[in-house]
Short mmCIF file of C-alpha atoms in Angstrom, two decimals:
data_model
loop_
_atom_site.label_atom_id
_atom_site.label_comp_id
_atom_site.label_asym_id
_atom_site.label_seq_id
_atom_site.Cartn_x
_atom_site.Cartn_y
_atom_site.Cartn_z
CA MET A 1 -0.04 -0.15 0.04
CA SER A 2 3.07 2.33 -0.01
CA TRP A 3 2.36 3.32 -3.42
CA TYR A 4 -1.34 4.48 -2.36
CA PHE A 5 -0.03 6.68 0.42
CA GLN A 6 2.32 8.41 -2.15
CA LEU A 7 -0.66 9.53 -4.29
CA PRO A 8 -2.01 12.96 -3.87
CA ILE A 9 -4.61 13.60 -1.45
CA LYS A 10 -7.49 14.44 -4.11
CA ILE A 11 -6.98 11.27 -5.84
CA LYS A 12 -7.00 9.28 -2.55
CA LEU A 13 -10.19 10.73 -1.70
CA LEU A 14 -11.73 10.14 -5.08
CA ILE A 15 -10.71 6.52 -5.00
CA SER A 16 -12.14 6.16 -1.50
CA PHE A 17 -15.40 7.81 -2.25
CA ALA A 18 -15.83 6.20 -5.59
CA LEU A 19 -15.48 3.01 -4.04
CA ILE A 20 -17.82 3.39 -1.45
CA MET A 21 -20.33 4.77 -3.68
CA ILE A 22 -20.14 1.89 -6.13
CA LEU A 23 -20.44 -0.66 -3.35
CA THR A 24 -23.36 1.31 -1.63
CA ILE A 25 -25.20 1.30 -5.15
CA ILE A 26 -24.59 -2.52 -5.57
CA ILE A 27 -25.64 -3.34 -2.10
CA SER A 28 -28.81 -1.09 -2.64
CA ILE A 29 -29.73 -2.87 -5.90
CA PHE A 30 -29.24 -6.51 -4.19
CA ALA A 31 -31.09 -5.61 -1.24
CA VAL A 32 -34.09 -4.15 -3.22
CA GLN A 33 -34.23 -7.40 -5.17
CA SER A 34 -33.85 -9.58 -2.18
CA MET A 35 -36.55 -7.80 -0.26
CA ARG A 36 -38.87 -7.71 -3.08
CA SER A 37 -38.53 -11.54 -3.83
CA SER A 38 -38.63 -12.16 -0.07
CA GLN A 39 -41.83 -10.27 0.31
CA GLU A 40 -43.39 -11.87 -2.72
CA VAL A 41 -42.78 -15.38 -1.29
CA ALA A 42 -43.80 -14.61 2.18
CA THR A 43 -46.83 -13.16 0.98
CA TYR A 44 -47.63 -16.10 -1.23
CA ILE A 45 -46.98 -18.62 1.53
CA ASN A 46 -48.87 -16.45 3.88
CA ARG A 47 -51.82 -16.30 1.53
CA THR A 48 -51.53 -20.08 0.70
CA LEU A 49 -51.74 -20.88 4.34
CA ASN A 50 -54.45 -18.53 5.44
CA ASP A 51 -56.76 -18.46 2.31
CA GLN A 52 -56.28 -21.98 0.72
CA TYR A 53 -54.58 -24.46 2.97
CA GLN A 54 -56.44 -23.78 6.29
CA PRO A 55 -59.97 -24.44 4.75
CA VAL A 56 -58.71 -27.69 3.11
CA ALA A 57 -57.13 -28.76 6.42
CA ARG A 58 -60.53 -27.98 8.16
CA MET A 59 -62.38 -29.85 5.28
CA SER A 60 -60.01 -32.71 5.83
CA THR A 61 -60.45 -32.67 9.68
CA ALA A 62 -64.21 -32.56 9.21
CA MET A 63 -64.26 -35.44 6.86
CA ILE A 64 -62.08 -37.48 9.23
CA ALA A 65 -64.42 -36.68 12.02
CA VAL A 66 -67.47 -37.54 10.00
CA GLN A 67 -65.76 -41.01 9.12
CA ARG A 68 -64.82 -41.53 12.64
CA GLU A 69 -68.45 -40.70 14.05
CA THR A 70 -69.89 -42.86 11.39
CA ASP A 71 -67.90 -45.70 12.34
CA LEU A 72 -68.94 -45.16 15.86
CA PHE A 73 -72.63 -44.78 14.98
CA ILE A 74 -72.69 -48.02 12.89
CA ALA A 75 -70.86 -49.88 15.88
CA LYS A 76 -73.32 -48.49 18.34
CA VAL A 77 -76.38 -49.50 16.19
CA ASP A 78 -74.85 -52.95 15.39
CA GLN A 79 -74.24 -53.62 19.06
CA ALA A 80 -77.75 -52.54 19.96
CA VAL A 81 -79.35 -54.84 17.29
CA LYS A 82 -77.38 -57.80 18.56
CA SER A 83 -78.04 -57.19 21.97
CA GLY A 84 -81.68 -56.24 21.70
CA ALA A 85 -81.05 -53.01 23.61
CA LYS A 86 -83.15 -49.75 22.94
CA LEU A 87 -81.33 -46.89 21.53
CA ASN A 88 -82.38 -43.32 22.55
CA SER A 89 -82.47 -40.19 20.42
CA SER A 90 -78.97 -39.01 21.20
CA VAL A 91 -77.23 -41.95 19.66
CA ASP A 92 -76.47 -39.77 16.56
CA ALA A 93 -75.75 -36.39 18.39
CA ASP A 94 -71.91 -36.67 17.63
CA LEU A 95 -72.73 -37.68 14.14
CA ARG A 96 -75.00 -34.83 13.52
CA ALA A 97 -72.34 -32.40 14.86
CA SER A 98 -69.84 -33.86 12.58
CA MET A 99 -72.11 -33.33 9.59
CA GLN A 100 -72.61 -29.79 10.45
CA GLU A 101 -68.72 -28.92 10.71
CA LEU A 102 -68.39 -30.83 7.38
CA ALA A 103 -71.16 -28.43 5.79
CA ALA A 104 -69.41 -25.51 7.31
CA ALA A 105 -65.94 -26.48 6.13
CA ALA A 106 -67.35 -27.23 2.66
CA SER A 107 -68.94 -23.74 2.56
CA ALA A 108 -65.55 -22.10 3.64
CA LEU A 109 -63.60 -23.38 0.52
CA ASP A 110 -62.95 -20.98 -2.20
CA ASN A 111 -60.31 -21.28 -4.50
CA ASP A 112 -59.94 -20.53 -8.19
CA GLN A 113 -56.97 -22.72 -8.62
CA PHE A 114 -58.83 -25.86 -7.96
CA PRO A 115 -62.48 -25.14 -9.02
CA GLN A 116 -63.12 -28.66 -9.87
CA GLN A 117 -61.99 -30.27 -6.57
CA ILE A 118 -63.55 -27.67 -4.61
CA ALA A 119 -66.86 -27.98 -6.40
CA PHE A 120 -66.56 -31.91 -5.91
CA LEU A 121 -66.03 -31.44 -2.35
CA LYS A 122 -68.93 -29.22 -1.73
CA LYS A 123 -71.07 -31.42 -3.65
CA SER A 124 -69.86 -34.17 -1.66
CA ALA A 125 -70.50 -32.59 1.57
CA SER A 126 -73.98 -31.54 0.52
CA ASP A 127 -75.03 -35.10 -0.60
CA ILE A 128 -73.93 -36.46 2.65
CA ASN A 129 -75.90 -34.00 4.55
CA SER A 130 -78.71 -34.42 2.31
CA ILE A 131 -78.48 -38.48 2.61
CA TYR A 132 -78.19 -38.06 6.42
CA GLN A 133 -81.17 -35.39 6.82
CA ASN A 134 -83.41 -36.84 4.24
CA ASP A 135 -82.88 -40.47 4.51
CA ILE A 136 -81.15 -41.59 7.73
CA THR A 137 -82.84 -39.01 9.95
CA PRO A 138 -86.53 -40.11 9.41
CA MET A 139 -85.54 -43.74 10.02
CA LEU A 140 -83.85 -42.83 13.17
CA ASN A 141 -86.66 -40.85 14.31
CA ALA A 142 -89.08 -43.90 13.47
CA GLY A 143 -86.78 -46.21 15.56
CA GLN A 144 -85.73 -47.97 12.49
CA TYR A 145 -82.00 -47.96 13.61
CA HIS A 146 -80.84 -51.26 11.78
CA GLU A 147 -82.46 -49.90 8.51
CA GLY A 148 -80.90 -46.62 8.91
CA MET A 149 -77.43 -48.22 9.68
CA LEU A 150 -77.80 -50.22 6.64
CA LYS A 151 -78.84 -47.37 4.44
CA PHE A 152 -75.88 -45.00 5.95
CA GLN A 153 -73.44 -47.75 5.25
CA MET A 154 -74.43 -48.32 1.66
CA ASP A 155 -74.85 -44.46 0.61
CA VAL A 156 -72.27 -42.47 2.82
CA PRO A 157 -68.95 -44.13 2.83
CA LYS A 158 -68.70 -44.33 -0.91
CA TYR A 159 -68.12 -40.59 -0.65
CA PHE A 160 -64.98 -40.73 1.68
CA SER A 161 -62.43 -42.01 -0.96
CA PRO A 162 -63.21 -39.39 -3.65
CA VAL A 163 -63.43 -36.68 -1.02
CA TYR A 164 -59.73 -37.81 0.27
CA SER A 165 -58.51 -38.06 -2.99
CA ASN A 166 -59.48 -34.58 -4.01
CA LEU A 167 -58.02 -33.24 -0.53
CA ASP A 168 -54.99 -34.84 -1.56
CA GLU A 169 -54.77 -33.47 -4.91
CA ILE A 170 -55.36 -29.88 -3.41
CA ARG A 171 -52.76 -30.52 -0.73
CA THR A 172 -50.31 -31.87 -3.24
CA ALA A 173 -50.74 -28.93 -5.40
CA GLN A 174 -50.30 -26.35 -2.59
CA LEU A 175 -47.34 -28.27 -1.30
CA ASN A 176 -45.66 -28.01 -4.60
CA GLU A 177 -46.13 -24.50 -4.78
CA VAL A 178 -44.77 -23.87 -1.24
CA ILE A 179 -41.81 -26.09 -2.51
CA HIS A 180 -41.25 -24.03 -5.57
CA GLN A 181 -41.56 -20.73 -3.77
CA SER A 182 -39.07 -22.05 -1.13
CA GLY A 183 -36.75 -22.57 -4.12
CA VAL A 184 -37.28 -19.20 -4.99
CA LEU A 185 -36.59 -18.04 -1.49
CA THR A 186 -33.39 -20.36 -1.61
CA ASP A 187 -32.26 -18.43 -4.76
CA THR A 188 -32.87 -15.10 -2.80
CA THR A 189 -30.89 -16.59 -0.11
CA GLY A 190 -28.24 -16.66 -2.55
CA LEU A 191 -28.60 -13.08 -3.42
CA TYR A 192 -28.01 -12.69 0.41
CA GLY A 193 -24.64 -14.53 -0.07
CA VAL A 194 -23.73 -11.74 -2.90
CA VAL A 195 -24.85 -9.02 -0.57
CA THR A 196 -22.48 -10.56 2.12
CA LEU A 197 -19.72 -10.51 -0.05
CA THR A 198 -20.69 -6.89 -1.10
CA LEU A 199 -20.61 -6.09 2.63
CA ILE A 200 -17.23 -7.49 3.00
CA SER A 201 -16.06 -5.29 0.09
CA LEU A 202 -17.69 -2.29 1.82
CA VAL A 203 -15.76 -3.17 5.08
CA VAL A 204 -12.63 -3.25 2.97
CA ALA A 205 -13.41 0.06 1.41
CA ILE A 206 -14.37 1.56 4.86
CA ALA A 207 -10.99 0.15 6.28
CA ILE A 208 -8.97 1.95 3.41
CA ALA A 209 -10.93 5.12 4.18
CA ILE A 210 -9.91 4.74 7.91
CA LEU A 211 -6.34 4.14 6.95
CA SER A 212 -6.64 7.17 4.70
CA ALA A 213 -8.03 9.24 7.53
CA ARG A 214 -5.23 8.02 9.96
CA TYR A 215 -2.57 8.91 7.28
CA ILE A 216 -3.95 12.43 6.90
CA LYS A 217 -4.18 12.71 10.75
CA ASN A 218 -0.69 11.67 11.03
CA ALA A 219 0.77 13.81 8.18
CA LEU A 220 -1.15 17.03 9.80
CA ALA A 221 0.33 15.80 13.20
CA LEU A 222 3.78 16.32 11.66
CA ALA A 223 2.90 19.65 10.18
CA MET A 224 1.46 20.87 13.36
CA GLN A 225 4.57 19.76 15.13
CA ASN A 226 6.76 21.67 12.84
CA LEU A 227 4.70 24.81 13.33
CA THR A 228 4.54 24.18 17.03
CA TYR A 229 8.18 24.21 17.30
CA LEU A 230 8.24 27.73 15.06
CA GLU A 231 5.45 29.00 17.60
CA GLN A 232 7.90 28.18 20.52
CA TYR A 233 10.50 29.95 18.85
CA ASP A 234 12.64 26.51 18.75
CA PHE A 235 14.33 26.48 15.48
CA SER A 236 16.75 23.71 16.57
CA LYS A 237 14.01 20.73 16.23
CA GLN A 238 12.39 19.24 13.04
CA ALA A 239 9.59 16.52 12.81
CA GLN A 240 10.86 14.71 9.64
CA SER A 241 8.14 13.61 7.13
CA PRO A 242 8.20 10.32 5.21
CA TYR A 243 5.58 11.48 2.75
CA GLN A 244 6.10 12.74 -0.84
CA ASP A 245 2.53 13.99 -1.51
CA GLU A 246 1.12 17.60 -0.66
CA PHE A 247 1.75 16.96 3.18
CA GLY A 248 5.31 16.47 2.32
CA GLN A 249 5.54 19.43 0.40
CA LEU A 250 3.84 21.33 3.28
CA ASN A 251 6.48 19.84 5.68
CA ASN A 252 9.17 20.75 3.20
CA THR A 253 7.99 24.39 2.90
CA VAL A 254 7.85 24.67 6.73
CA GLU A 255 11.57 23.19 6.77
CA ASP A 256 12.45 25.93 4.29
CA LEU A 257 10.80 28.64 6.47
CA ARG A 258 12.55 27.34 9.55
CA GLN A 259 15.95 27.48 7.87
CA LYS A 260 15.44 30.88 6.63
CA LEU A 261 14.05 32.23 9.79
CA ARG A 262 17.03 30.69 11.72
CA GLU A 263 19.50 32.49 9.31
CA VAL A 264 17.60 35.84 9.64
CA ILE A 265 17.44 35.53 13.50
CA SER A 266 21.14 34.39 13.58
CA ILE A 267 22.02 37.53 11.70
CA ILE A 268 20.09 39.55 13.90
CA ALA A 269 21.53 38.19 17.01
CA ASN A 270 25.04 38.56 15.70
CA ILE A 271 23.99 42.43 14.95
CA THR A 272 22.54 42.95 18.43
CA ASP A 273 25.56 41.50 19.89
CA ASN A 274 27.72 43.93 17.89
CA VAL A 275 25.31 46.76 18.45
CA SER A 276 25.34 46.04 22.04
CA SER A 277 28.90 45.94 22.34
CA ALA A 278 29.43 49.38 20.61
CA MET A 279 26.72 50.86 22.72
CA LYS A 280 28.63 49.60 25.95
CA SER A 281 31.68 51.17 24.60
CA ALA A 282 29.92 54.43 23.74
CA GLN A 283 28.47 54.29 27.21
CA GLU A 284 31.87 54.05 28.73
CA SER A 285 33.11 56.73 26.47
CA THR A 286 30.25 59.02 27.05
CA THR A 287 30.90 58.61 30.95
CA ARG A 288 34.34 59.46 30.73
CA LEU A 289 33.46 62.49 28.53
CA SER A 290 31.12 63.65 30.94
CA LYS A 291 33.34 63.28 34.05
CA ASN A 292 36.23 65.04 32.06
CA ALA A 293 33.88 67.84 31.00
CA SER A 294 32.94 68.34 34.66
CA GLU A 295 36.51 68.32 35.71
CA SER A 296 37.34 70.63 33.00
CA GLU A 297 34.53 72.85 34.11
CA SER A 298 35.68 72.85 37.79
CA ARG A 299 39.43 73.67 36.61
CA THR A 300 38.00 76.33 34.41
CA ILE A 301 36.08 77.95 37.00
CA SER A 302 39.36 77.74 39.27
CA ILE A 303 41.39 79.44 36.43
CA ALA A 304 38.48 81.93 36.20
CA ALA A 305 38.89 82.85 39.86
CA ALA A 306 42.70 82.92 39.92
CA THR A 307 42.33 85.23 36.79
CA ASP A 308 39.85 87.37 38.71
CA GLU A 309 42.36 87.56 41.47
CA MET A 310 45.29 88.51 38.91
CA VAL A 311 43.00 91.33 37.70
CA ALA A 312 42.60 92.54 41.40
CA THR A 313 46.15 92.17 41.97
CA THR A 314 47.36 94.15 39.04
CA GLN A 315 44.87 96.88 39.88
CA ASP A 316 46.43 96.82 43.36
CA ILE A 317 49.83 97.25 41.65
CA ALA A 318 48.69 100.05 39.88
CA LYS A 319 47.33 101.91 42.80
CA ASN A 320 50.36 101.04 44.59
CA CYS A 321 52.44 102.37 41.57
CA GLU A 322 50.42 105.56 41.78
CA THR A 323 50.82 105.78 45.66
CA ALA A 324 54.56 105.47 45.29
CA ALA A 325 54.76 108.21 42.84
CA ASN A 326 52.95 110.49 45.24
CA LEU A 327 55.25 109.12 48.19
CA ALA A 328 58.41 108.95 46.35
CA GLN A 329 60.09 110.73 49.36
CA ASP A 330 58.98 107.73 51.57
CA THR A 331 60.29 105.21 49.29
CA SER A 332 63.63 105.08 50.93
CA ASN A 333 62.17 104.34 54.26
CA LYS A 334 60.14 101.84 52.95
CA THR A 335 62.71 100.23 50.70
CA ASN A 336 62.80 96.86 52.58
CA GLU A 337 59.12 96.64 52.77
CA GLY A 338 58.84 97.25 49.11
CA LYS A 339 61.43 94.71 48.29
CA GLY A 340 59.56 92.28 50.26
CA LYS A 341 56.54 93.22 48.44
CA ALA A 342 58.21 93.05 45.03
CA GLN A 343 59.33 89.44 45.96
CA GLU A 344 55.97 88.54 46.97
CA SER A 345 54.69 89.92 43.69
CA ILE A 346 57.22 87.99 41.73
CA ASN A 347 56.42 84.80 43.50
CA MET A 348 52.76 85.44 42.67
CA ILE A 349 53.57 86.25 39.12
CA HIS A 350 55.39 82.97 38.98
CA VAL A 351 52.61 80.99 40.46
CA GLN A 352 50.25 82.61 37.84
CA VAL A 353 52.47 81.88 35.14
CA GLN A 354 52.61 78.04 36.42
CA GLN A 355 48.64 78.09 36.74
CA THR A 356 48.47 79.66 33.30
CA GLN A 357 50.74 77.01 31.86
CA GLU A 358 48.95 74.33 33.65
CA ASN A 359 45.48 75.49 32.40
CA SER A 360 47.05 75.80 28.91
CA LYS A 361 48.11 72.14 29.30
CA GLN A 362 44.67 71.14 30.44
CA ILE A 363 42.93 73.00 27.80
CA ASP A 364 45.22 71.03 25.21
CA ALA A 365 44.42 67.69 26.91
CA MET A 366 40.76 68.54 26.71
CA ILE A 367 41.25 69.39 22.84
CA LYS A 368 42.94 65.96 22.51
CA GLN A 369 40.02 64.21 24.55
CA SER A 370 37.43 66.13 22.48
CA ARG A 371 39.26 64.62 19.30
CA SER A 372 39.26 61.10 20.98
CA ILE A 373 35.46 61.68 21.55
CA ALA A 374 34.96 62.75 17.91
CA SER A 375 36.70 59.32 16.98
CA ILE A 376 34.50 57.40 19.08
CA VAL A 377 31.40 59.33 17.69
CA ASP A 378 32.62 58.41 14.27
CA THR A 379 32.92 54.80 15.29
CA ILE A 380 29.13 55.06 16.68
CA ASN A 381 28.10 56.42 13.36
CA GLU A 382 29.55 53.64 11.39
CA ILE A 383 28.12 51.22 13.75
CA SER A 384 24.72 53.01 13.64
CA ALA A 385 25.14 53.15 9.64
CA GLN A 386 25.84 49.17 9.65
CA THR A 387 23.01 48.53 12.11
CA ASN A 388 20.66 50.53 9.88
CA LEU A 389 21.63 48.59 6.82
CA LEU A 390 21.50 45.27 8.59
CA ALA A 391 18.08 46.14 10.02
CA LEU A 392 16.80 47.01 6.41
CA ASN A 393 18.19 43.70 5.21
CA ALA A 394 16.40 41.92 8.08
CA ALA A 395 13.08 43.77 7.21
CA ILE A 396 13.34 42.80 3.57
CA GLU A 397 14.15 39.09 4.56
CA ALA A 398 11.12 39.26 7.06
CA ALA A 399 8.83 40.95 4.25
CA ARG A 400 9.84 37.76 2.02
CA ALA A 401 8.68 35.39 4.91
CA GLY A 402 5.31 36.89 4.62
CA ASP A 403 2.88 36.76 7.84
CA ALA A 404 5.41 34.49 9.74
CA GLY A 405 8.20 37.13 9.56
CA ARG A 406 5.86 40.12 10.53
CA GLY A 407 7.10 39.95 14.04
CA PHE A 408 10.61 40.01 12.91
CA ALA A 409 9.89 43.10 10.62
CA VAL A 410 8.62 44.99 13.58
CA VAL A 411 11.80 44.31 15.57
CA ALA A 412 14.01 45.28 12.46
CA ASP A 413 11.99 48.45 12.22
CA GLU A 414 12.78 49.09 15.89
CA VAL A 415 16.44 48.51 15.47
CA ARG A 416 16.62 50.68 12.38
CA ALA A 417 14.77 53.58 14.37
CA LEU A 418 17.15 52.93 17.13
CA ALA A 419 20.24 53.44 14.66
CA ASN A 420 18.80 56.46 13.19
CA ARG A 421 18.33 57.82 16.60
CA THR A 422 21.75 56.86 17.64
CA GLY A 423 23.33 58.58 14.45
CA SER A 424 21.29 61.80 15.16
CA SER A 425 22.59 62.01 18.64
CA THR A 426 26.25 61.22 17.61
CA ASN A 427 26.07 63.97 15.24
CA GLU A 428 24.82 66.47 17.75
CA ILE A 429 27.78 65.28 19.84
CA ALA A 430 30.19 65.86 16.94
CA GLN A 431 28.89 69.32 16.44
CA LYS A 432 29.35 70.12 20.16
CA ILE A 433 32.86 68.67 20.19
CA ASP A 434 33.73 70.99 17.17
CA LEU A 435 32.47 73.96 19.14
CA ILE A 436 34.50 72.92 22.16
CA GLU A 437 37.54 72.43 20.05
CA GLN A 438 37.10 76.01 18.64
CA ASP A 439 36.60 77.50 21.98
CA ALA A 440 39.47 75.63 23.49
CA ASN A 441 41.56 76.57 20.61
CA GLY A 442 40.54 80.24 21.14
CA ALA A 443 41.39 79.88 24.82
CA THR A 444 44.79 78.36 24.08
CA GLU A 445 45.63 81.32 22.17
CA SER A 446 44.59 83.82 24.72
CA MET A 447 46.21 81.83 27.43
CA ASN A 448 49.42 82.03 25.46
CA ARG A 449 49.09 85.72 24.85
CA ALA A 450 48.33 86.11 28.73
CA LEU A 451 51.57 83.76 29.33
CA SER A 452 53.48 86.03 27.39
CA GLY A 453 52.29 89.30 29.17
CA ILE A 454 52.73 87.61 32.40
CA SER A 455 56.28 86.43 31.39
CA ASP A 456 57.09 90.19 30.43
CA LEU A 457 55.54 91.12 33.83
CA ALA A 458 57.64 88.71 35.52
CA ASP A 459 60.78 90.07 33.85
CA ASP A 460 59.90 93.43 34.70
CA THR A 461 59.16 92.53 38.22
CA ALA A 462 62.33 90.70 38.37
CA GLY A 463 64.01 94.00 37.92
CA LEU A 464 62.15 95.79 40.59
CA GLU A 465 64.45 94.36 43.21
CA SER A 466 67.44 95.94 41.63
CA VAL A 467 65.57 99.17 41.21
CA LEU A 468 64.68 98.98 44.85
CA ASN A 469 68.43 98.47 45.74
CA GLU A 470 69.37 101.50 43.79
CA ILE A 471 66.51 103.58 44.94
CA PHE A 472 68.60 105.44 47.06
CA GLU A 473 70.76 106.41 44.16
CA HIS A 474 67.97 106.85 41.58
CA VAL A 475 65.08 108.60 43.54
CA GLU A 476 64.66 110.99 40.61
CA LYS A 477 63.88 107.97 38.43
CA VAL A 478 61.19 106.40 40.56
CA ALA A 479 58.63 108.50 39.19
CA ALA A 480 59.57 107.35 35.73
CA GLN A 481 59.77 103.58 36.64
CA ILE A 482 56.46 103.85 38.77
CA THR A 483 54.72 105.19 35.54
CA GLN A 484 56.23 102.48 33.55
CA ILE A 485 55.01 99.94 36.11
CA ALA A 486 51.62 101.37 36.05
CA THR A 487 51.14 101.23 32.40
CA ALA A 488 52.49 97.58 32.56
CA ALA A 489 49.64 97.20 35.31
CA GLU A 490 47.04 98.61 33.12
CA GLU A 491 48.13 96.52 30.16
CA GLN A 492 48.18 93.45 32.53
CA THR A 493 44.62 94.37 33.65
CA THR A 494 43.52 94.42 30.17
CA ALA A 495 45.04 91.13 29.33
CA THR A 496 43.80 89.39 32.43
CA ASN A 497 40.31 90.64 31.90
CA GLU A 498 40.53 89.06 28.37
CA ILE A 499 41.79 85.87 29.88
CA SER A 500 38.81 86.25 32.32
CA SER A 501 36.40 86.64 29.64
CA ASN A 502 37.78 83.71 27.64
CA MET A 503 37.84 81.54 30.72
CA GLN A 504 34.10 82.38 31.35
CA ASN A 505 33.46 81.27 27.69
CA LEU A 506 35.39 78.08 28.19
CA THR A 507 33.53 77.51 31.45
CA SER A 508 30.17 77.79 29.52
CA SER A 509 31.40 75.44 26.78
CA SER A 510 32.60 72.95 29.25
CA ARG A 511 29.11 73.20 30.80
CA GLU A 512 27.52 72.66 27.45
CA VAL A 513 29.74 69.58 26.88
CA ALA A 514 28.76 68.20 30.31
CA GLN A 515 25.16 68.73 29.38
CA ILE A 516 25.61 67.07 25.91
CA ALA A 517 27.50 64.36 27.53
CA THR A 518 24.61 63.84 30.16
CA GLU A 519 21.88 63.83 27.30
CA THR A 520 23.97 61.67 25.27
CA GLN A 521 24.50 59.38 28.33
CA LYS A 522 20.60 59.31 28.63
CA ASP A 523 20.18 58.39 25.06
CA ILE A 524 22.64 55.71 25.20
CA ASP A 525 21.01 54.30 28.41
CA ILE A 526 17.55 54.30 26.65
CA THR A 527 19.21 52.58 23.60
CA SER A 528 20.84 50.15 25.93
CA GLY A 529 17.61 49.36 27.59
CA GLU A 530 15.84 48.71 24.20
CA LEU A 531 19.07 46.62 23.19
CA ALA A 532 18.63 44.65 26.30
CA ARG A 533 14.91 43.93 25.60
CA LEU A 534 15.82 43.09 21.99
CA VAL A 535 18.60 40.61 23.48
CA LYS A 536 16.08 39.11 25.82
CA THR A 537 13.53 38.59 22.82
CA MET A 538 16.40 37.10 20.77
CA SER A 539 17.33 34.64 23.65
CA ALA A 540 13.89 33.05 23.25
CA PHE A 541 14.83 31.59 19.90
CA LYS A 542 16.55 28.44 20.01
CA LEU A 543 18.95 27.98 17.13
CA GLN A 544 20.97 24.90 18.47
#
């Protein structure tokens, strides 16, 4: 039967239904014929028994009773005659009753198949009753029992043999007809044998139908098992189908879908892992950027405070120089005190120079870090573009899969939207970093100029000590020197104010960098959360 299971389902169903219909029609025809023949035979036998055989049997029984009562009557009369006993009027009571029954049985005979025999039987019964009523009864009433007996022996018994003969003919003919109909019934029984064989064939057809149904059930169970594996996100299992028909094609189609979905999910899983790793790196870089920006802001604020202090100091120097011009006469008395203050100014200027150099180095480091961040942002942009491309490919593959890939299309769209959002955020970060680099470069140039001015101031202040040593000899030159110092102090104040302004701008830029880094950190956290959800979703798929 293996060839049968390799046929298409449509052919199998047509064969089963056609076989069942043919056998059903054959059974119906034979059953109708058998029922019709059986009904005819049963009707005939019933009619024969009820309408023909029973009246004849009654006639035969009545005739036997008449013969028996006749013999009894003759015996009674003969005994009475021999013994000289007197007979009473009831001696023929049983005989009269049997005569009446014979007349009733004869009148009940009515059969078109045996008209002569029935007519003879009716006439014989009528003659016997007539002889008994017209001839025998008057003699018995007159007490002529012996004469009546002799008359009865001579006239009545001669009817017995012909009556029995006609009854036998009728019964024989009826029996032959019953036998003939029984033969017909026997032939009908043969038809029942044919019907039995037909029923056996029907059982075979039903068995084929049951086997086909079981085959369809098993094939559907295999297909449902494969679909259940897909529903459970289990791509590592497969229920092999041994069939080559439509069910086998269905299982092969499901297997192709499983392989394609497995490939797509593997690609998405790899992309998710790569994006997750990249997002972790971006998150760490953004954290460092935010931390460095905060530190830069703090240091810039410190530099701005020091610059403000420098402005105040140079203003004090200018005031002191003006006071020194007015109090030149007191300079000699306060030379030692001036030398000490000059030394303090020199030390303070050196400190400011060192701080300014340190700030310049920090700004250079911040520029380098900004460039490093820009490199990281470029990497994130490349990852985002690759993620967008891979998500687009995944969406195309999911669209090819039809309804079964609709869920993967949604995941691919979410990944693509996430990649676009990441690219937009990184572009904003890159723009902010460019602004920071520009501001930092400007601040560096300003710091260099301030450093040059402070160095000049340090050189000028270094000569103050020698001037103070010679102050006694060059009192007349003090005013001119103090004027020069005042002029330098004013220039220093101007440069310091410019540095303070630049430091404020740098502080603002650092604050913006910190804010952008914080926002980027939030976006990366959101993206990381979405990636975590995606990773969790992808972990539900079993590929091995």
